[in-house]
Coordinates of C-alpha atoms in Angstrom, one line a residue:
M77 CA 6.7 -1.4 -8.0
R78 CA 11.4 -8.4 -0.9
A79 CA 17.0 -13.7 3.5
D80 CA 16.6 -15.9 5.8
R81 CA 14.7 -13.8 8.3
D82 CA 12.6 -15.0 11.2
R83 CA 8.8 -14.7 10.8
H84 CA 8.6 -11.5 12.9
T85 CA 11.3 -9.7 10.9
T86 CA 9.8 -10.8 7.6
A87 CA 6.3 -9.5 8.6
V88 CA 7.6 -6.3 9.9
A89 CA 9.3 -5.6 6.6
A90 CA 5.8 -5.5 5.1
L91 CA 4.2 -3.1 7.6
L92 CA 4.8 0.3 6.2
A93 CA 4.0 -0.1 2.7
V94 CA 3.3 -3.3 1.4
A95 CA 1.1 -0.5 2.1
G96 CA 2.3 1.8 -0.5
L97 CA 2.5 0.0 -3.7
L98 CA 3.0 2.1 -6.8
L99 CA -0.1 2.1 -8.9
G100 CA 1.7 1.0 -11.9
G101 CA 2.1 -2.4 -10.3
C102 CA 5.3 -2.0 -8.2
S103 CA 5.3 -2.3 -4.5
S104 CA 7.3 -1.1 -1.5
A105 CA 8.1 -2.9 1.7
A106 CA 9.9 -0.1 3.5
S107 CA 9.2 -0.5 7.2
T108 CA 10.4 -1.5 10.7
T109 CA 8.9 -1.8 14.1
A110 CA 9.0 1.9 14.3
S111 CA 6.0 2.0 12.1
T112 CA 4.0 -0.6 13.9
P113 CA 0.4 0.8 14.4
G114 CA -0.8 1.6 17.8
S115 CA 2.7 1.8 19.3
A116 CA 2.3 3.8 22.6
S117 CA 5.0 6.4 22.7
S118 CA 5.1 10.2 23.3
D119 CA 8.0 10.7 20.8
T120 CA 7.0 13.1 18.1
V121 CA 8.2 12.4 14.6
G122 CA 7.7 15.0 11.9
S123 CA 8.6 18.5 10.7
A124 CA 7.0 21.6 9.3
P125 CA 3.9 21.4 7.3
A126 CA 4.2 21.2 3.5
Q127 CA 3.9 24.6 1.9
G128 CA 0.3 25.4 0.9
A129 CA -1.2 22.3 2.7
A130 CA -4.8 22.8 3.6
A131 CA -5.9 22.4 7.2
G132 CA -9.0 20.3 6.7
G133 CA -11.7 18.8 4.6
G134 CA -14.5 20.4 2.8
A135 CA -13.9 23.3 0.4
S136 CA -10.3 23.8 1.6
A137 CA -9.5 20.2 0.8
A138 CA -10.9 20.5 -2.6
S139 CA -9.0 23.6 -3.3
A140 CA -5.7 22.0 -2.1
A141 CA -6.4 19.0 -4.3
A142 CA -6.9 21.2 -7.3
A143 CA -3.7 23.2 -6.5
S144 CA -1.7 19.9 -6.3
G145 CA -2.9 18.8 -9.7
A146 CA -5.4 16.3 -8.4
P147 CA -9.0 16.7 -9.7
P148 CA -11.6 18.2 -7.3
A149 CA -13.3 15.8 -5.0
G150 CA -17.0 15.1 -4.9
D151 CA -19.8 13.5 -6.9
A152 CA -19.8 16.3 -9.6
R153 CA -16.5 15.2 -11.1
P154 CA -17.2 14.5 -14.8
G155 CA -17.5 10.9 -15.6
V156 CA -17.1 9.7 -12.0
T157 CA -20.1 8.3 -10.1
P158 CA -20.5 7.2 -6.5
L159 CA -20.1 3.6 -5.4
E160 CA -23.6 2.4 -4.7
P161 CA -24.3 0.3 -1.6
L162 CA -25.4 -3.3 -1.9
P163 CA -28.8 -4.4 -0.6
A164 CA -28.9 -4.6 3.2
A165 CA -30.2 -8.1 3.2
V166 CA -27.9 -11.1 2.5
P167 CA -29.0 -12.7 -0.7
A168 CA -30.3 -16.3 -0.3
A169 CA -27.6 -17.7 -2.6
L170 CA -24.9 -16.3 -0.2
A171 CA -26.6 -17.4 3.1
P172 CA -24.5 -20.6 3.4
Y173 CA -21.3 -18.6 3.3
Y174 CA -22.6 -16.3 6.1
A175 CA -23.7 -19.4 8.1
Q176 CA -20.2 -21.1 8.3
R177 CA -18.7 -21.8 11.7
L178 CA -15.1 -20.7 12.2
D179 CA -12.7 -23.3 13.7
W180 CA -9.9 -21.3 15.3
Q181 CA -6.8 -23.4 16.0
P182 CA -3.6 -22.5 17.7
C183 CA -0.9 -21.4 15.2
D184 CA 2.3 -19.5 14.9
D185 CA 3.1 -19.4 18.6
A186 CA 0.5 -17.2 20.4
F187 CA -2.0 -16.8 17.6
E188 CA -5.1 -18.6 16.3
C189 CA -5.8 -19.4 12.7
T190 CA -8.8 -20.4 10.6
T191 CA -10.0 -20.7 7.1
F192 CA -13.4 -20.2 5.5
K193 CA -14.9 -20.2 2.1
V194 CA -16.2 -17.4 -0.2
P195 CA -17.6 -17.7 -3.7
L196 CA -15.1 -17.2 -6.5
D197 CA -17.7 -15.0 -8.2
Y198 CA -20.4 -13.3 -6.1
A199 CA -22.6 -12.9 -9.1
H200 CA -22.5 -16.7 -9.7
P201 CA -21.9 -18.3 -6.3
E202 CA -22.7 -21.7 -7.7
G203 CA -19.5 -21.5 -9.8
G204 CA -17.0 -22.6 -7.1
D205 CA -15.3 -21.4 -4.0
L206 CA -12.1 -19.8 -2.8
A207 CA -10.5 -20.7 0.6
L208 CA -9.4 -17.6 2.6
S209 CA -7.1 -17.6 5.7
A210 CA -7.3 -15.4 8.8
V211 CA -5.4 -15.0 12.0
R212 CA -6.4 -13.4 15.3
A213 CA -4.6 -12.2 18.4
P214 CA -7.2 -12.7 21.1
A215 CA -7.9 -9.7 23.3
L216 CA -5.7 -9.3 26.3
P217 CA -7.1 -9.7 29.8
A218 CA -9.3 -6.7 30.7
D219 CA -6.9 -5.4 33.5
S220 CA -3.9 -5.2 31.1
G221 CA -5.1 -2.2 29.2
S222 CA -3.2 1.1 29.6
G223 CA -4.9 3.3 26.9
P224 CA -7.8 5.7 27.2
G225 CA -11.1 3.9 27.9
S226 CA -9.5 0.6 28.9
A227 CA -10.1 0.5 32.6
G228 CA -13.1 -1.6 33.5
A229 CA -14.4 -1.6 29.9
G230 CA -15.8 -4.6 28.1
R231 CA -14.7 -6.1 24.8
L232 CA -15.7 -4.4 21.5
G233 CA -15.3 -7.4 19.2
S234 CA -12.8 -7.7 16.4
L235 CA -10.6 -5.1 14.8
L236 CA -9.8 -6.1 11.3
L237 CA -6.4 -4.9 10.0
N238 CA -5.0 -4.6 6.5
P239 CA -1.4 -3.3 5.8
G240 CA -2.1 -2.4 2.1
G241 CA -0.4 -3.4 -1.1
P242 CA -2.5 -4.7 -2.7
G243 CA -0.7 -7.9 -1.9
G244 CA 0.4 -7.3 1.7
S245 CA -0.3 -10.2 4.0
A246 CA -2.7 -9.2 6.8
V247 CA -1.9 -12.5 8.5
E248 CA 1.8 -11.6 8.7
Y249 CA 0.9 -8.0 9.6
V250 CA -1.1 -9.0 12.6
E251 CA 1.5 -11.4 13.8
A252 CA 4.2 -8.7 13.6
A253 CA 2.1 -5.8 15.0
A254 CA 0.1 -7.3 17.8
S255 CA 2.7 -7.0 20.5
S256 CA 3.3 -3.3 19.7
F257 CA -0.4 -2.3 19.5
D258 CA -1.7 0.1 22.2
R259 CA -2.5 -2.1 25.1
G260 CA -5.9 -0.4 25.7
V261 CA -6.9 -1.3 22.2
R262 CA -5.5 -4.8 22.7
A263 CA -7.6 -5.3 25.8
R264 CA -10.9 -4.5 24.0
Y265 CA -10.4 -6.0 20.6
D266 CA -9.3 -9.3 19.0
L267 CA -6.9 -8.2 16.3
V268 CA -7.8 -10.0 13.1
G269 CA -5.9 -10.3 9.9
L270 CA -7.5 -11.6 6.7
D271 CA -5.3 -12.3 3.7
P272 CA -7.4 -11.0 0.8
R273 CA -8.2 -13.4 -2.0
G274 CA -5.1 -14.1 -4.1
V275 CA -2.8 -12.9 -1.3
G276 CA -0.5 -14.7 1.2
R277 CA -2.3 -17.8 2.5
S278 CA -5.6 -17.1 0.7
S279 CA -5.4 -19.0 -2.6
P280 CA -2.3 -17.0 -3.6
V281 CA -1.5 -15.9 -7.1
T282 CA 2.0 -16.7 -8.5
C283 CA 3.4 -15.7 -11.8
L284 CA 7.2 -16.0 -12.2
S285 CA 10.0 -18.0 -10.8
G286 CA 12.6 -16.2 -8.6
E287 CA 15.1 -16.3 -11.5
R288 CA 12.6 -14.6 -13.9
M289 CA 11.6 -12.1 -11.2
D290 CA 15.3 -11.1 -10.9
A291 CA 15.3 -10.4 -14.6
Y292 CA 12.0 -8.5 -14.4
T293 CA 13.2 -6.2 -11.6
A294 CA 16.4 -5.5 -13.5
V295 CA 14.9 -4.6 -16.9
D296 CA 15.4 -1.0 -18.0
I297 CA 12.3 1.1 -17.1
T298 CA 13.6 4.3 -18.8
P299 CA 14.2 2.9 -22.3
D300 CA 16.4 4.9 -24.6
D301 CA 15.7 3.2 -27.9
Q302 CA 13.3 0.8 -29.6
A303 CA 15.3 -2.3 -28.6
E304 CA 15.0 -1.3 -24.9
I305 CA 11.3 -0.5 -25.4
D306 CA 10.9 -4.0 -26.9
A307 CA 12.7 -5.6 -24.0
L308 CA 10.4 -3.8 -21.5
V309 CA 7.3 -4.8 -23.3
A310 CA 8.5 -8.4 -23.5
A311 CA 9.1 -8.4 -19.7
D312 CA 5.6 -7.1 -19.1
K313 CA 4.0 -9.6 -21.4
E314 CA 6.0 -12.5 -19.8
F315 CA 4.8 -11.3 -16.3
A316 CA 1.2 -11.1 -17.5
E317 CA 1.3 -14.5 -19.3
G318 CA 2.8 -16.1 -16.2
C319 CA -0.1 -14.9 -14.1
R320 CA -2.7 -16.1 -16.6
R321 CA -1.1 -19.5 -16.9
Q322 CA -0.8 -20.1 -13.2
A323 CA -3.8 -18.3 -11.8
G324 CA -6.4 -19.4 -14.3
D325 CA -10.0 -18.3 -13.6
R326 CA -9.0 -16.7 -10.3
L327 CA -7.3 -13.9 -12.2
G328 CA -10.7 -12.3 -13.1
H329 CA -12.0 -12.4 -9.5
L330 CA -9.3 -10.7 -7.4
G331 CA -10.7 -7.1 -7.4
T332 CA -11.2 -4.9 -4.4
V333 CA -15.0 -5.0 -4.5
E334 CA -14.9 -8.8 -4.1
A335 CA -12.3 -8.6 -1.3
A336 CA -14.5 -6.1 0.5
R337 CA -17.4 -8.5 0.2
D338 CA -15.2 -11.2 1.7
M339 CA -14.6 -9.0 4.7
D340 CA -18.3 -8.7 5.2
V341 CA -18.6 -12.5 5.3
L342 CA -15.8 -12.6 8.0
R343 CA -17.5 -9.8 9.9
A344 CA -20.6 -12.0 10.2
L345 CA -18.6 -15.1 11.1
V346 CA -16.8 -13.5 14.0
G347 CA -20.1 -12.3 15.3
D348 CA -19.8 -8.5 14.8
E349 CA -22.8 -6.5 13.8
R350 CA -20.5 -3.8 12.4
L351 CA -17.0 -4.0 11.0
N352 CA -14.2 -2.2 12.9
Y353 CA -11.2 -1.7 10.8
V354 CA -7.7 -0.1 10.4
G355 CA -6.4 0.0 6.9
K356 CA -3.2 1.4 5.6
S357 CA -2.4 2.7 2.1
Y358 CA -4.3 0.3 -0.3
G359 CA -6.0 -0.9 2.8
T360 CA -7.8 2.5 2.8
F361 CA -9.2 1.8 -0.6
L362 CA -10.3 -1.6 0.6
G363 CA -11.9 -0.1 3.7
A364 CA -13.5 2.8 1.9
T365 CA -14.9 0.3 -0.6
Y366 CA -16.4 -1.7 2.3
A367 CA -18.0 1.4 3.7
G368 CA -19.4 2.3 0.3
L369 CA -20.9 -1.2 -0.2
F370 CA -22.1 -1.7 3.4
P371 CA -22.6 1.7 5.1
T372 CA -25.1 0.3 7.7
R373 CA -22.6 -2.3 8.8
T374 CA -19.7 0.1 9.1
G375 CA -18.3 0.6 12.6
R376 CA -15.1 2.4 13.6
I377 CA -13.0 2.7 10.5
V378 CA -9.5 4.2 10.3
L379 CA -8.1 4.8 6.8
D380 CA -4.4 5.8 7.1
G381 CA -2.3 6.9 4.1
A382 CA -5.5 7.3 2.0
M383 CA -5.9 6.5 -1.7
D384 CA -8.4 8.5 -3.8
P385 CA -10.8 6.1 -5.5
S386 CA -12.0 8.9 -7.8
L387 CA -8.8 9.0 -9.8
D388 CA -8.3 7.1 -12.9
S389 CA -5.1 5.1 -13.3
L390 CA -3.3 7.8 -15.4
S391 CA -4.1 10.6 -12.9
G392 CA -3.2 8.3 -10.0
N393 CA 0.2 7.3 -11.3
R394 CA 1.1 10.9 -12.3
T395 CA 0.1 12.4 -8.9
Q396 CA 1.9 9.6 -7.1
A397 CA 5.0 10.5 -9.0
G398 CA 4.6 14.0 -7.5
G399 CA 4.4 12.4 -4.1
F400 CA 7.8 10.8 -4.5
E401 CA 9.3 14.0 -5.8
T402 CA 8.0 15.7 -2.6
A403 CA 9.6 13.0 -0.5
W404 CA 12.9 13.3 -2.5
A405 CA 13.0 17.1 -1.9
A406 CA 12.6 16.4 1.9
F407 CA 15.4 13.8 1.8
A408 CA 17.7 16.0 -0.2
G409 CA 17.1 19.0 2.0
D410 CA 18.0 16.9 5.0
C411 CA 21.0 15.3 3.3
V412 CA 22.8 18.4 2.2
K413 CA 23.0 19.6 5.8
R414 CA 24.9 16.5 6.9
E415 CA 28.6 15.7 6.8
D416 CA 28.1 12.3 5.3
C417 CA 25.9 13.5 2.4
P418 CA 27.3 12.3 -0.9
L419 CA 25.1 14.6 -3.0
G420 CA 26.8 18.0 -2.5
R421 CA 25.7 21.0 -0.4
T422 CA 22.6 22.3 -2.1
E423 CA 19.4 20.6 -3.2
Q424 CA 20.1 21.5 -6.8
Q425 CA 23.4 19.7 -6.6
A426 CA 21.7 16.7 -4.9
G427 CA 19.3 16.4 -7.8
E428 CA 22.0 16.7 -10.4
K429 CA 24.2 14.1 -8.7
L430 CA 21.3 11.6 -8.5
T431 CA 20.5 12.1 -12.2
A432 CA 24.2 11.6 -13.1
L433 CA 24.4 8.5 -11.0
F434 CA 21.4 7.0 -12.7
Q435 CA 22.8 7.8 -16.1
A436 CA 26.2 6.2 -15.2
V437 CA 24.5 3.0 -13.9
D438 CA 22.4 2.9 -17.0
A439 CA 25.5 2.9 -19.1
R440 CA 27.4 0.5 -16.9
P441 CA 25.7 -1.5 -14.2
L442 CA 27.6 -1.7 -10.9
P443 CA 29.1 -4.8 -9.3
T444 CA 27.6 -5.9 -6.0
G445 CA 28.5 -8.4 -3.3
D446 CA 25.5 -10.6 -4.2
S447 CA 26.7 -13.7 -6.2
G448 CA 27.7 -11.8 -9.3
R449 CA 24.4 -9.7 -9.6
R450 CA 25.0 -6.2 -11.0
L451 CA 23.0 -3.1 -10.1
T452 CA 21.0 -1.8 -13.0
E453 CA 19.5 1.6 -13.4
A454 CA 16.0 0.2 -12.6
Q455 CA 17.2 -1.3 -9.4
A456 CA 19.1 1.8 -8.4
T457 CA 16.0 3.9 -8.9
T458 CA 13.9 1.3 -7.0
G459 CA 16.4 1.5 -4.1
V460 CA 16.1 5.2 -3.9
I461 CA 12.3 5.0 -4.1
Q462 CA 12.3 2.4 -1.3
A463 CA 14.0 4.8 1.1
M464 CA 11.5 7.5 0.4
Y465 CA 8.9 5.6 2.4
A466 CA 10.4 6.3 5.8
D467 CA 12.9 8.9 7.1
F468 CA 14.6 6.3 9.2
L469 CA 15.9 4.8 6.0
W470 CA 17.6 8.0 5.0
P471 CA 20.9 7.3 6.7
R472 CA 21.0 3.9 4.9
L473 CA 20.3 5.6 1.6
R474 CA 23.1 8.2 2.1
T475 CA 25.6 5.3 2.7
A476 CA 24.3 3.4 -0.3
L477 CA 24.6 6.4 -2.6
A478 CA 28.1 7.1 -1.4
D479 CA 29.1 3.5 -2.1
A480 CA 27.5 3.6 -5.5
E481 CA 29.5 6.7 -6.4
A482 CA 32.6 4.7 -5.4
G483 CA 31.6 1.9 -7.7
D484 CA 29.8 -0.5 -5.3
G485 CA 26.1 -1.1 -6.0
T486 CA 25.5 -3.4 -3.0
G487 CA 23.6 -1.0 -0.8
L488 CA 21.2 0.2 -3.5
L489 CA 20.6 -3.4 -4.6
K490 CA 19.7 -4.4 -1.0
L491 CA 17.3 -1.5 -0.8
S492 CA 15.8 -2.6 -4.2
D493 CA 15.5 -6.2 -3.0
S494 CA 13.8 -5.2 0.2
Y495 CA 11.3 -3.2 -1.9
Y496 CA 10.3 -6.5 -3.6
D497 CA 10.8 -8.6 -0.5
R498 CA 13.3 -10.8 -2.3
G499 CA 14.7 -13.5 -0.1
A500 CA 18.4 -14.3 0.3
D501 CA 17.7 -17.5 -1.6
G502 CA 16.5 -15.6 -4.6
S503 CA 12.8 -16.3 -3.9
Y504 CA 10.0 -13.8 -4.1
P505 CA 6.7 -13.9 -2.1
N506 CA 3.3 -13.5 -3.6
L507 CA 3.2 -9.7 -2.9
M508 CA 4.1 -8.4 -6.4
F509 CA 1.9 -10.9 -8.3
A510 CA -1.2 -10.1 -6.2
N511 CA -0.4 -6.4 -6.5
M512 CA -0.5 -6.4 -10.2
A513 CA -3.5 -8.7 -10.4
V514 CA -5.6 -6.4 -8.2
N515 CA -4.4 -3.2 -9.7
C516 CA -5.1 -4.3 -13.3
L517 CA -8.6 -5.4 -12.4
D518 CA -9.5 -2.3 -10.3
L519 CA -8.9 0.3 -13.0
P520 CA -8.5 0.2 -16.8
A521 CA -4.9 0.4 -18.0
P522 CA -3.6 4.0 -18.4
F523 CA -1.9 3.2 -21.7
A524 CA -2.6 1.1 -24.7
G525 CA 1.1 0.7 -25.5
P526 CA 4.5 2.4 -25.6
A527 CA 3.4 5.2 -27.9
D528 CA 1.0 6.4 -25.2
V529 CA 3.7 6.3 -22.6
L530 CA 6.0 8.4 -24.8
R531 CA 3.3 11.0 -25.1
A532 CA 2.7 11.0 -21.3
V533 CA 6.3 11.2 -20.2
P534 CA 6.6 15.0 -20.3
E535 CA 3.6 15.4 -17.9
F536 CA 5.0 12.8 -15.6
E537 CA 8.4 14.5 -15.6
Q538 CA 6.7 17.8 -14.8
S539 CA 5.2 16.1 -11.7
S540 CA 8.5 14.5 -10.9
P541 CA 11.8 15.4 -12.6
R542 CA 13.5 12.6 -10.7
F543 CA 11.1 9.7 -11.0
G544 CA 8.4 10.7 -13.5
R545 CA 9.8 8.9 -16.5
D546 CA 10.3 5.7 -14.6
M547 CA 6.8 5.8 -13.2
A548 CA 5.2 6.4 -16.5
W549 CA 6.9 3.3 -18.0
M550 CA 6.1 1.3 -14.8
A551 CA 2.4 1.9 -15.6
L552 CA 2.6 -0.1 -18.9
T553 CA 2.3 -3.6 -17.4
C554 CA -1.5 -3.6 -17.2
S555 CA -1.7 -2.8 -20.9
Y556 CA -1.0 -6.5 -21.5
W557 CA -3.1 -7.9 -18.8
P558 CA -5.0 -11.1 -19.9
V559 CA -8.3 -10.1 -18.3
R560 CA -10.2 -6.9 -18.6
A561 CA -10.6 -4.5 -15.7
T562 CA -13.8 -4.9 -13.8
G563 CA -13.6 -1.6 -11.8
S564 CA -13.4 2.1 -12.7
A565 CA -12.8 5.4 -10.9
H566 CA -15.6 6.3 -8.6
T567 CA -16.3 8.4 -5.5
V568 CA -17.3 6.9 -2.1
R569 CA -20.0 8.5 -0.1
A570 CA -20.9 5.8 2.4
A571 CA -24.1 7.7 3.3
G572 CA -25.3 6.8 6.7
A573 CA -22.0 5.3 8.0
A574 CA -20.6 6.1 11.4
P575 CA -17.7 8.7 11.4
I576 CA -14.8 7.4 9.3
V577 CA -11.3 8.7 10.2
V578 CA -9.0 9.5 7.3
V579 CA -5.4 10.1 8.1
G580 CA -3.1 11.9 5.7
T581 CA 0.7 12.7 6.0
T582 CA 1.7 15.9 4.3
R583 CA 4.8 14.5 2.7
D584 CA 3.7 11.0 2.1
P585 CA 5.4 9.7 -1.1
A586 CA 3.1 6.8 -2.0
T587 CA -0.3 8.2 -1.1
P588 CA 0.0 12.0 -1.6
Y589 CA -1.7 14.2 1.0
A590 CA -4.2 15.5 -1.5
W591 CA -5.6 12.0 -1.8
A592 CA -6.5 11.9 1.9
Q593 CA -8.1 15.3 1.6
S594 CA -10.2 14.2 -1.4
L595 CA -11.3 10.9 0.3
A596 CA -12.3 12.7 3.5
D597 CA -14.3 15.2 1.4
Q598 CA -16.1 12.4 -0.5
L599 CA -17.1 10.5 2.5
E600 CA -20.4 11.8 4.0
S601 CA -19.0 11.1 7.5
G602 CA -15.3 11.6 6.8
R603 CA -13.0 13.2 9.4
L604 CA -9.6 14.3 8.2
L605 CA -6.7 13.9 10.6
T606 CA -3.4 15.4 9.3
Y607 CA 0.1 14.5 10.3
D608 CA 2.7 17.1 9.3
G609 CA 5.7 15.0 8.5
D610 CA 7.6 12.6 6.2
G611 CA 7.1 9.0 5.4
H612 CA 4.2 6.8 4.4
T613 CA 1.2 6.5 6.8
A614 CA 1.1 8.0 10.3
Y615 CA -0.7 5.8 12.9
G616 CA 1.8 4.0 15.0
R617 CA 4.7 6.4 14.0
R618 CA 5.0 7.3 17.7
D619 CA 3.3 10.7 17.3
A620 CA 1.3 11.0 20.5
C621 CA -1.2 13.3 18.9
V622 CA -2.0 10.9 16.0
D623 CA -1.9 7.7 18.1
G624 CA -4.0 9.3 20.8
A625 CA -6.7 10.6 18.5
V626 CA -7.0 7.2 16.7
N627 CA -7.0 5.2 19.9
R628 CA -9.6 7.4 21.5
Y629 CA -11.8 6.8 18.5
L630 CA -11.2 3.0 18.4
L631 CA -11.9 2.7 22.1
G632 CA -14.7 5.2 22.7
G633 CA -16.0 6.2 19.3
E634 CA -14.8 9.7 19.7
A635 CA -13.8 10.8 16.2
P636 CA -11.3 13.6 16.0
E637 CA -12.6 17.0 14.8
N638 CA -12.4 17.3 11.1
G639 CA -9.2 19.1 10.1
K640 CA -7.3 18.2 13.3
R641 CA -3.5 18.5 12.7
C642 CA -0.6 16.7 14.4
G643 CA 3.1 16.7 14.1
A644 CA 5.9 19.2 14.6

């Protein structure tokens, strides 16, 4: 499924998982500077490995994926074919785009900004352009590096970053993260953020006013009768129609393949022969797509919190529900050991109390301290889901749940609002609109209508007793999308590419660990790096093992051994 905040705070709020958007079209923005990538710290965050987790890629990864309910990886999966690379030579019709000159200008304090053009439709470049925006943090002076390989080393070019989403602003991400990146990496790379087409500053898609988004976020996503189903369908249709009306022809050209082709144009314009890249969550799908399309132009690629491109939308949503259930179990197990836990003293009690709270809020929304807004069941669920993205949010969730039991929904509403990045003035950024637009283009809708959802709910609830029903209904929005999907499930081999590092966290809620195993197994040169711990994504979580392995790779090209494990 986001306040007057300064620019740094706003951007940091998008770091962890703008990243981890729910595949049904909902997003999350849970994050703080503690999750800034490349942060140099020896503090280890994490706990014991998840039971039954495989130790590496290859056959063990495929077995673990099958045990988790995900389909086996590899090209032999029925109905799933590999993403084929594009021709190595730049087509003549696209040559003018690759020949542009970037005009970097000072912007946003210590950064440099530029814009450039790409075709709206790569198949028909004569049909008009889109303007895309990028930012860079120029490399630090050579003697400022402190990481491995920094001393006396020359520049390596640009390192393109993407925080995920889809819909997360890479411009804001770079401006928030640059100061916390490993200084060795900073000394050898310009950090570059490109807002993908339709996102942030790059011809952004908008769909609803703030007032209508408030209504959209509050609508019941666990309908109990036909009237509530009709209200949910009406909300989804209003969202889709708003996007069609305001985005026009752009709405059919915001898919990941086109965004990956835009990245290749920027690679050429910054003067790099190969793309060096760190992508988180959906950013892994974008990066893997680039590698599949342009394997010979693929440099040092890190895919953290990996998505599995071989899953169809139904399978992806269902297995993601299981990821949130895994994260809930970790939270509940921690909570019941603490004095301030409002959920009882056993994990079973915790689950029962949460279910009872949702039911009570469904029957009677709670008052909050926000201008008469009341907390609905949908917002209460969203608030809990938001806190699953990072264990540093768990204390805040305990307090919010205790307040809700006492009749005050303010804490859960604030968590829900941060999930959507809602401003204190009631405004919403472009994140959710772009998220839905990209997701609905990349894969066909999992459901034709409410009857399909009702049939699928039992399987979703089997994957996640806590969140399965909600996430099944969340996936309905693309059923009413005004343009047809242009993508489909596929594997990515990227044959001939340099080593690609795939990072997976064992109890990641938004991108389940099995997805990282599957992607690493699909990629011909994939190297799986495992973080045993909680939360969404791992690089920059202050685990010296993960950060060290990634930084050594970025600086020296030394990819970690496939199957390397980090964390407590």
